[in-house]
Coordinates of C-alpha atoms in Angstrom, one line a residue:
M776 CA -0.2 0.0 0.0
D777 CA 1.0 3.6 -0.5
C778 CA 2.8 5.3 2.4
E779 CA 1.1 8.6 3.0
G780 CA 3.5 10.4 4.9
G781 CA 5.1 13.9 4.8
F782 CA 1.7 15.8 5.2
K783 CA 2.1 17.5 8.8
Q784 CA -1.4 19.5 9.2
L785 CA -4.7 19.6 10.8
A786 CA -7.5 17.5 9.1
R787 CA -9.5 19.5 6.9
K788 CA -12.9 18.4 5.3
H789 CA -14.4 19.9 2.1
T790 CA -17.5 18.8 0.3
I791 CA -18.0 19.6 -3.3
M792 CA -21.7 19.4 -3.1
P793 CA -23.1 21.2 -0.1
E794 CA -23.0 18.8 3.2
N795 CA -26.7 18.8 3.3
A796 CA -27.1 17.3 -0.1
L797 CA -25.4 14.1 1.1
S798 CA -27.5 11.3 2.9
S799 CA -27.4 7.8 4.1
T800 CA -27.7 5.1 1.4
D801 CA -27.4 1.2 1.2
L802 CA -24.9 1.7 -1.2
P803 CA -21.3 1.0 0.1
A804 CA -19.6 4.3 0.7
A805 CA -16.1 4.7 -0.1
V806 CA -12.8 5.9 1.0
I807 CA -9.8 6.6 -2.0
V808 CA -6.6 7.2 -0.4
A809 CA -4.9 9.8 -2.4
A810 CA -2.6 11.6 0.1
G811 CA 0.7 10.3 -0.9
K812 CA 3.5 12.0 -2.8
G813 CA 3.6 9.0 -5.2
L814 CA 6.7 10.7 -6.9
R815 CA 8.4 6.8 -8.1
A816 CA 6.3 6.9 -11.2
G817 CA 8.4 9.9 -12.5
Q818 CA 5.6 12.0 -13.4
P819 CA 5.3 15.6 -13.2
L820 CA 2.4 15.6 -10.7
P821 CA 1.8 12.8 -7.8
K822 CA 0.8 9.7 -9.6
Q823 CA -2.9 9.9 -8.7
F824 CA -3.0 13.2 -10.1
S825 CA -1.2 12.4 -13.5
V826 CA -3.1 11.4 -16.8
W827 CA -3.3 7.7 -17.2
R828 CA -5.3 6.8 -20.8
G829 CA -6.3 10.2 -21.1
K830 CA -7.7 11.2 -17.5
P831 CA -6.2 11.8 -14.3
V832 CA -5.5 8.5 -12.4
L833 CA -7.6 9.7 -9.3
R834 CA -11.0 10.1 -11.7
H835 CA -10.6 6.8 -13.0
A836 CA -10.6 5.5 -9.4
V837 CA -13.9 7.7 -8.9
E838 CA -15.2 6.3 -11.9
A839 CA -14.7 2.8 -11.2
L840 CA -16.3 2.9 -7.7
R841 CA -19.2 4.6 -9.1
H842 CA -19.4 2.2 -11.9
G843 CA -19.1 -0.7 -9.3
G844 CA -22.2 0.3 -7.2
T845 CA -21.1 2.7 -4.4
G846 CA -22.3 5.6 -2.7
P847 CA -20.8 8.7 -1.1
I848 CA -16.9 8.8 -1.6
A849 CA -14.3 10.7 0.8
V850 CA -11.2 11.2 -0.8
A851 CA -8.1 11.9 1.2
I852 CA -5.9 14.6 -0.4
P853 CA -2.6 16.3 0.1
V854 CA -2.6 19.4 1.8
G855 CA -3.4 22.4 -0.5
A856 CA -4.9 19.8 -3.0
E857 CA -8.4 21.2 -2.8
A858 CA -8.7 23.4 -5.7
L859 CA -6.8 20.6 -8.3
V860 CA -9.0 17.9 -7.2
G861 CA -12.3 19.7 -6.8
E862 CA -11.8 20.8 -10.6
M863 CA -10.9 17.1 -11.3
L864 CA -14.2 15.9 -9.9
A865 CA -16.5 18.9 -10.1
D866 CA -19.0 16.6 -12.2
F867 CA -19.5 13.9 -9.3
D868 CA -21.8 14.4 -6.3
D869 CA -21.3 13.0 -2.6
I870 CA -17.7 13.4 -3.0
I871 CA -16.2 14.5 0.2
L872 CA -12.4 16.1 0.1
Q873 CA -10.8 15.2 3.5
T874 CA -7.0 16.5 4.0
G875 CA -4.7 13.3 4.8
G876 CA -2.9 12.8 7.8
E877 CA 1.0 11.8 8.6
T878 CA 0.4 8.2 7.8
R879 CA -1.6 6.0 5.4
Q880 CA -3.7 5.0 8.6
D881 CA -3.9 8.6 9.6
S882 CA -5.5 9.4 6.3
V883 CA -7.8 6.7 6.2
R884 CA -9.2 7.2 9.5
L885 CA -9.6 11.3 8.8
A886 CA -11.8 9.9 5.6
L887 CA -13.6 7.4 7.5
E888 CA -14.6 10.0 10.2
A889 CA -15.6 12.3 7.4
L890 CA -18.5 9.7 6.3
A891 CA -19.8 9.4 10.1
D892 CA -22.8 11.6 9.9
L893 CA -24.0 9.8 6.8
E894 CA -24.0 6.4 8.9
P895 CA -22.8 4.0 6.1
T896 CA -23.2 0.3 6.7
H897 CA -20.4 -0.8 4.6
V898 CA -17.5 1.0 3.0
L899 CA -14.6 0.4 0.6
I900 CA -11.1 1.3 1.2
H901 CA -9.2 1.6 -2.3
D902 CA -5.7 3.0 -3.4
A903 CA -6.2 5.6 -6.0
A904 CA -3.1 4.4 -8.1
R905 CA -5.4 1.4 -8.6
P906 CA -7.7 3.2 -11.3
D907 CA -9.0 -0.2 -13.0
C908 CA -11.6 -1.7 -10.5
P909 CA -13.7 -4.2 -12.4
P910 CA -17.1 -4.1 -11.1
E911 CA -17.1 -7.8 -10.4
V912 CA -14.4 -7.5 -7.7
I913 CA -16.6 -5.2 -5.8
A914 CA -19.8 -7.1 -6.3
R915 CA -18.0 -10.1 -4.6
L916 CA -16.5 -8.0 -1.9
V917 CA -20.1 -6.8 -0.8
A918 CA -21.3 -10.0 -0.9
S919 CA -18.8 -11.4 1.4
L920 CA -19.8 -8.7 3.9
E921 CA -22.8 -10.5 4.6
T922 CA -21.0 -13.0 6.7
S923 CA -17.8 -11.6 7.6
P924 CA -16.5 -7.7 8.9
G925 CA -14.1 -7.8 6.0
A926 CA -13.2 -8.7 2.9
I927 CA -10.0 -8.4 0.4
P928 CA -9.7 -9.3 -3.2
V929 CA -6.3 -11.5 -3.3
L930 CA -4.3 -13.0 -6.3
P931 CA -2.5 -16.4 -6.1
V932 CA 1.6 -16.2 -6.3
V933 CA 2.6 -17.8 -9.6
D934 CA 6.2 -17.5 -9.3
S935 CA 8.6 -19.3 -6.9
L936 CA 9.5 -17.3 -3.7
V937 CA 12.4 -17.5 -1.5
F938 CA 14.0 -16.0 1.6
E939 CA 17.1 -13.8 0.9
E940 CA 20.0 -13.8 3.4
G941 CA 23.2 -11.7 3.1
G942 CA 22.5 -11.6 -0.7
E943 CA 22.0 -15.4 -1.3
M944 CA 19.1 -17.8 -1.0
A945 CA 18.3 -19.0 2.5
T946 CA 15.1 -21.3 2.1
S947 CA 12.2 -21.0 -0.1
A948 CA 8.6 -19.8 0.9
P949 CA 5.4 -21.9 0.5
R950 CA 3.5 -19.9 -2.1
E951 CA 0.3 -22.2 -1.9
Q952 CA -0.4 -20.6 1.2
L953 CA 1.0 -17.0 0.2
R954 CA -1.7 -14.4 -1.7
R955 CA -1.0 -11.2 -3.5
V956 CA -3.3 -8.5 -1.9
Q957 CA -5.0 -5.7 -3.7
T958 CA -7.9 -3.1 -3.3
P959 CA -10.3 -2.0 -2.6
Q960 CA -10.8 -3.7 0.8
A961 CA -14.6 -3.9 2.0
F962 CA -15.6 -3.5 5.5
S963 CA -18.5 -3.0 8.0
Y964 CA -18.2 0.7 8.6
E965 CA -18.6 0.2 12.3
A966 CA -15.7 -2.6 12.2
I967 CA -13.3 -0.7 10.7
V968 CA -13.7 2.7 12.0
S969 CA -13.5 1.3 15.5
A970 CA -10.2 -0.7 14.5
H971 CA -8.8 2.2 13.3
R972 CA -9.7 4.5 16.4
G973 CA -8.1 1.4 18.3
W974 CA -4.8 1.5 16.5
D975 CA -1.5 1.8 17.9
G976 CA 0.0 5.3 16.4
D977 CA 3.5 4.0 16.8
K978 CA 2.6 1.1 14.5
T979 CA 2.7 1.0 10.9
A980 CA 0.1 -1.6 8.8
G981 CA 0.5 -2.4 5.7
D982 CA -3.1 -2.3 4.8
D983 CA -6.5 -1.8 6.5
A984 CA -7.2 -5.4 6.9
Q985 CA -4.4 -5.8 9.0
V986 CA -5.9 -3.1 11.1
L987 CA -9.1 -5.1 11.5
R988 CA -7.3 -8.4 12.2
A989 CA -5.2 -6.8 15.1
Q990 CA -8.8 -6.0 16.9
G991 CA -9.8 -9.5 16.0
G992 CA -12.1 -9.0 13.0
A993 CA -12.3 -11.8 10.5
V994 CA -11.4 -11.0 6.9
A995 CA -12.6 -12.7 4.0
L996 CA -10.5 -13.6 0.7
V997 CA -12.2 -13.1 -2.5
A998 CA -11.0 -13.5 -6.3
G999 CA -9.1 -10.1 -7.5
D1000 CA -8.3 -9.3 -10.7
E1001 CA -5.0 -8.5 -12.7
R1002 CA -6.7 -5.4 -13.9
L1003 CA -6.2 -3.9 -10.4
H1004 CA -2.7 -3.6 -10.8
K1005 CA -1.2 -0.6 -8.8
L1006 CA 0.7 2.4 -10.8
T1007 CA 4.1 2.6 -9.3
F1008 CA 6.9 3.0 -11.2
A1009 CA 7.4 5.2 -14.9
E1010 CA 7.2 2.1 -16.5
D1011 CA 3.6 1.6 -15.6
F1012 CA 2.6 4.9 -17.5
M1013 CA 4.0 3.6 -20.6
D1014 CA 1.7 2.3 -23.6
A1015 CA 1.4 -1.3 -23.5
T1016 CA 2.8 -1.6 -27.2
N1017 CA 5.7 0.1 -26.1
T1018 CA 5.4 2.5 -29.2
P1019 CA 7.9 5.7 -29.4
A1020 CA 7.0 8.6 -27.6
K1021 CA 5.5 11.5 -29.3
P1022 CA 7.3 14.8 -29.3
P1023 CA 6.4 17.7 -27.3
R1024 CA 3.7 20.2 -28.8
I1025 CA 4.0 24.0 -28.5
G1026 CA 0.9 26.3 -29.4
M1027 CA 0.7 30.0 -29.3
G1028 CA -2.6 31.9 -28.7
Y1029 CA -3.9 35.4 -28.8
D1030 CA -6.9 37.2 -28.0
V1031 CA -8.5 40.7 -27.7
H1032 CA -11.9 41.9 -26.1
R1033 CA -12.9 45.6 -25.9
L1034 CA -13.5 47.3 -22.5
A1035 CA -17.1 48.6 -21.8
A1036 CA -18.8 50.0 -19.2
G1037 CA -21.6 47.7 -17.6
E1038 CA -19.8 44.7 -18.1
E1039 CA -18.1 42.3 -15.8
L1040 CA -14.2 42.1 -15.8
W1041 CA -13.0 38.3 -15.8
L1042 CA -9.2 37.7 -16.3
C1043 CA -7.9 33.8 -15.9
G1044 CA -11.3 32.8 -14.3
I1045 CA -11.2 35.6 -11.5
Q1046 CA -13.6 38.7 -11.6
L1047 CA -11.8 41.7 -11.0
E1048 CA -13.5 45.0 -9.9
H1049 CA -13.1 47.7 -12.2
D1050 CA -15.1 50.6 -13.4
R1051 CA -15.4 48.6 -17.0
G1052 CA -15.6 44.9 -18.2
L1053 CA -14.6 43.1 -21.3
A1054 CA -17.2 42.4 -24.2
G1055 CA -18.1 39.5 -25.9
H1056 CA -20.2 36.8 -26.2
S1057 CA -19.1 34.5 -23.4
D1058 CA -17.6 36.1 -20.2
A1059 CA -15.1 37.6 -22.8
D1060 CA -12.0 36.0 -20.3
V1061 CA -9.5 37.4 -22.6
A1062 CA -6.5 35.4 -20.9
L1063 CA -8.4 32.1 -20.6
H1064 CA -9.3 32.3 -24.6
A1065 CA -5.7 32.8 -25.5
V1066 CA -4.6 30.0 -23.3
V1067 CA -7.5 27.8 -24.8
D1068 CA -6.1 28.9 -28.3
A1069 CA -2.8 27.9 -27.3
I1070 CA -3.7 24.4 -26.3
L1071 CA -5.7 23.8 -29.3
G1072 CA -2.9 25.1 -31.4
A1073 CA -0.7 22.8 -30.1
I1074 CA -2.8 19.8 -31.2
S1075 CA -3.9 21.2 -34.6
A1076 CA -7.5 21.6 -33.5
G1077 CA -8.2 24.7 -34.7
D1078 CA -9.2 27.8 -32.8
I1079 CA -11.8 28.7 -29.9
G1080 CA -14.2 30.2 -32.5
Q1081 CA -14.7 27.0 -34.4
H1082 CA -15.5 24.8 -31.1
F1083 CA -17.5 27.9 -29.5
P1084 CA -18.8 29.8 -32.1
P1085 CA -20.2 33.3 -31.2
S1086 CA -23.2 32.7 -33.1
D1087 CA -24.3 29.8 -30.9
P1088 CA -26.6 31.1 -28.0
Q1089 CA -25.9 28.4 -25.7
W1090 CA -22.6 30.2 -25.1
K1091 CA -23.5 33.5 -24.4
G1092 CA -22.5 34.6 -20.9
A1093 CA -20.5 30.9 -20.5
P1094 CA -17.7 31.0 -18.3
S1095 CA -14.7 30.5 -20.2
S1096 CA -13.6 27.5 -17.8
A1097 CA -15.6 25.8 -19.8
F1098 CA -13.7 26.4 -22.9
I1099 CA -10.4 25.6 -21.0
E1100 CA -11.9 21.9 -19.6
H1101 CA -13.0 21.5 -23.4
A1102 CA -9.4 22.0 -24.4
V1103 CA -7.6 20.0 -22.1
M1104 CA -9.9 17.0 -22.5
L1105 CA -8.8 17.3 -26.4
A1106 CA -5.4 17.5 -25.4
G1107 CA -5.9 14.2 -23.3
Q1108 CA -7.6 12.5 -26.3
A1109 CA -4.8 13.4 -28.7
G1110 CA -2.4 11.8 -26.2
Y1111 CA -1.1 15.1 -24.7
A1112 CA -0.9 16.6 -21.1
I1113 CA -0.2 20.3 -20.3
G1114 CA 3.1 20.6 -19.4
N1115 CA 3.5 24.2 -18.7
V1116 CA 1.6 27.6 -19.8
D1117 CA 3.0 31.0 -19.8
L1118 CA 0.7 34.1 -20.1
T1119 CA 0.9 37.6 -21.0
I1120 CA -1.9 39.8 -20.3
I1121 CA -1.5 43.3 -22.1
C1122 CA -3.2 46.2 -20.9
E1123 CA -2.9 49.8 -18.7
A1124 CA -5.4 48.8 -16.4
P1125 CA -6.3 47.3 -14.1
K1126 CA -2.9 46.6 -12.3
I1127 CA -2.5 42.6 -12.4
G1128 CA 0.3 42.4 -9.9
P1129 CA -2.3 42.2 -7.2
H1130 CA -4.1 39.4 -8.9
R1131 CA -1.0 37.6 -10.3
E1132 CA -1.0 34.4 -7.7
P1133 CA -4.8 33.7 -7.5
M1134 CA -4.7 33.8 -11.4
R1135 CA -2.0 31.6 -11.4
E1136 CA -3.5 29.2 -8.9
R1137 CA -6.8 29.4 -10.7
L1138 CA -5.3 28.8 -14.3
A1139 CA -3.3 25.7 -12.8
A1140 CA -6.3 24.3 -11.4
L1141 CA -8.4 24.2 -14.4
L1142 CA -5.6 22.9 -16.5
G1143 CA -4.8 20.1 -14.0
I1144 CA -1.0 21.0 -13.5
Q1145 CA 0.8 22.7 -10.5
A1146 CA 1.0 26.4 -10.1
D1147 CA 4.8 26.3 -10.6
A1148 CA 3.9 25.3 -14.4
V1149 CA 1.9 28.5 -15.1
S1150 CA 3.3 31.9 -15.7
V1151 CA 1.1 34.9 -15.4
K1152 CA 2.7 37.9 -16.3
A1153 CA 1.6 41.7 -17.4
T1154 CA 2.7 44.3 -19.4
T1155 CA 1.6 47.6 -21.2
T1156 CA 2.2 49.1 -24.4
E1157 CA 3.7 52.3 -22.9
K1158 CA 0.3 54.3 -24.1
L1159 CA 0.7 53.4 -27.9
G1160 CA -2.3 51.4 -29.4
F1161 CA -5.9 50.4 -28.4
T1162 CA -4.7 49.0 -25.2
G1163 CA -2.7 52.1 -24.1
R1164 CA -5.7 54.1 -24.9
G1165 CA -7.4 51.7 -22.8
E1166 CA -9.9 50.4 -25.2
G1167 CA -9.4 46.8 -24.4
I1168 CA -7.1 44.0 -23.5
A1169 CA -5.1 41.8 -25.0
A1170 CA -3.9 38.4 -23.8
Q1171 CA -1.1 36.3 -25.3
A1172 CA -0.1 32.6 -24.3
V1173 CA 2.4 30.0 -25.5
A1174 CA 1.3 26.2 -24.0
M1175 CA 3.5 23.3 -24.0
L1176 CA 2.1 19.9 -24.5
I1177 CA 3.9 16.9 -23.2
P1178 CA 3.3 13.4 -24.5
Q1179 CA 1.4 11.5 -22.3
V1180 CA 2.1 7.6 -22.3
G1181 CA -0.3 4.8 -21.6
V1182 CA -3.0 6.9 -23.2
S1183 CA -5.9 5.0 -25.1
H1184 CA -6.7 6.4 -28.5
D1185 CA -10.3 5.0 -28.9
H1186 CA -12.5 7.9 -28.3

């Protein structure tokens, strides 16, 4: 199981939907452990947030659990990842984001406690790094809970095993009695919460089944599945065909909108106070429009006007964040992830400096990348031209797209 260490902070809970929208359900609740650093996979983001087969690993895990028939899901996340994960899972309901703890056990316990008000009967505990979970495995686990407080999916060991001593073989191990353990693991909610509350904090458990066993709870074994393979190393993100990686792609975008009285001013998904706003068919966020065109240009997918024509009434007043999400999705379908974005906003007013960091963070969240991969700059034209006269605002963006291995191209 993942080691979820390295995050020393107070626990925090955030529901994507209002808490009163969540209710008890006969479906099993779930916990997804996604609070680890996950850096062994060699991805630019922790592996649970990296793209695999066109989507973030965590999103795959959530979709798989939902497809398998789960109810509310509590996701244990690193400190400061609320915006990133919130955007990643924004279209799901009954999702609780819970800041993780110092260890994996701490993260699981905090996520379990976040579900307490919902009073679930059963709960599945799953590693985000196992994105492909067949619904048949979930069905077997839940069925086993009718007779046991815990159940785990396992696979037989097919290779010979030995004990090592000083670099040499000491003795063989009885593989017939050994099993490879996977997640999700299923439990009676009350049994596993009680077991975690009673766990000795000075000890480390390999998984939640060991926590339950330590409190005397029985754990049934059900058949696992090779599809539940855990993404751990860089090669786990490689395409199964081992085809050569694509070259990175670069795109440039440029957009202009005029300033007009009575309009709201949106830049990088942030609303700014100003005596005038930008006029356009959507929210006229010139900065996001430039970024969209940069991404579309990098994958040779036309421009923003082709995908969101001003003549289409459905885009009237639409938030430009939707355009960003569409461009990122198209990039993923083409086998690319966003590497970094460099954005320059050209205007005399308002001053961009005071808003630079919130803009970076919002743009990074929309793109699904870390803020240090986003640059937001501002400049003036020394009173020259339409921007110098304060008639409008322009933006220019450059986007680097990196090949995303392990992507399925069946759309």
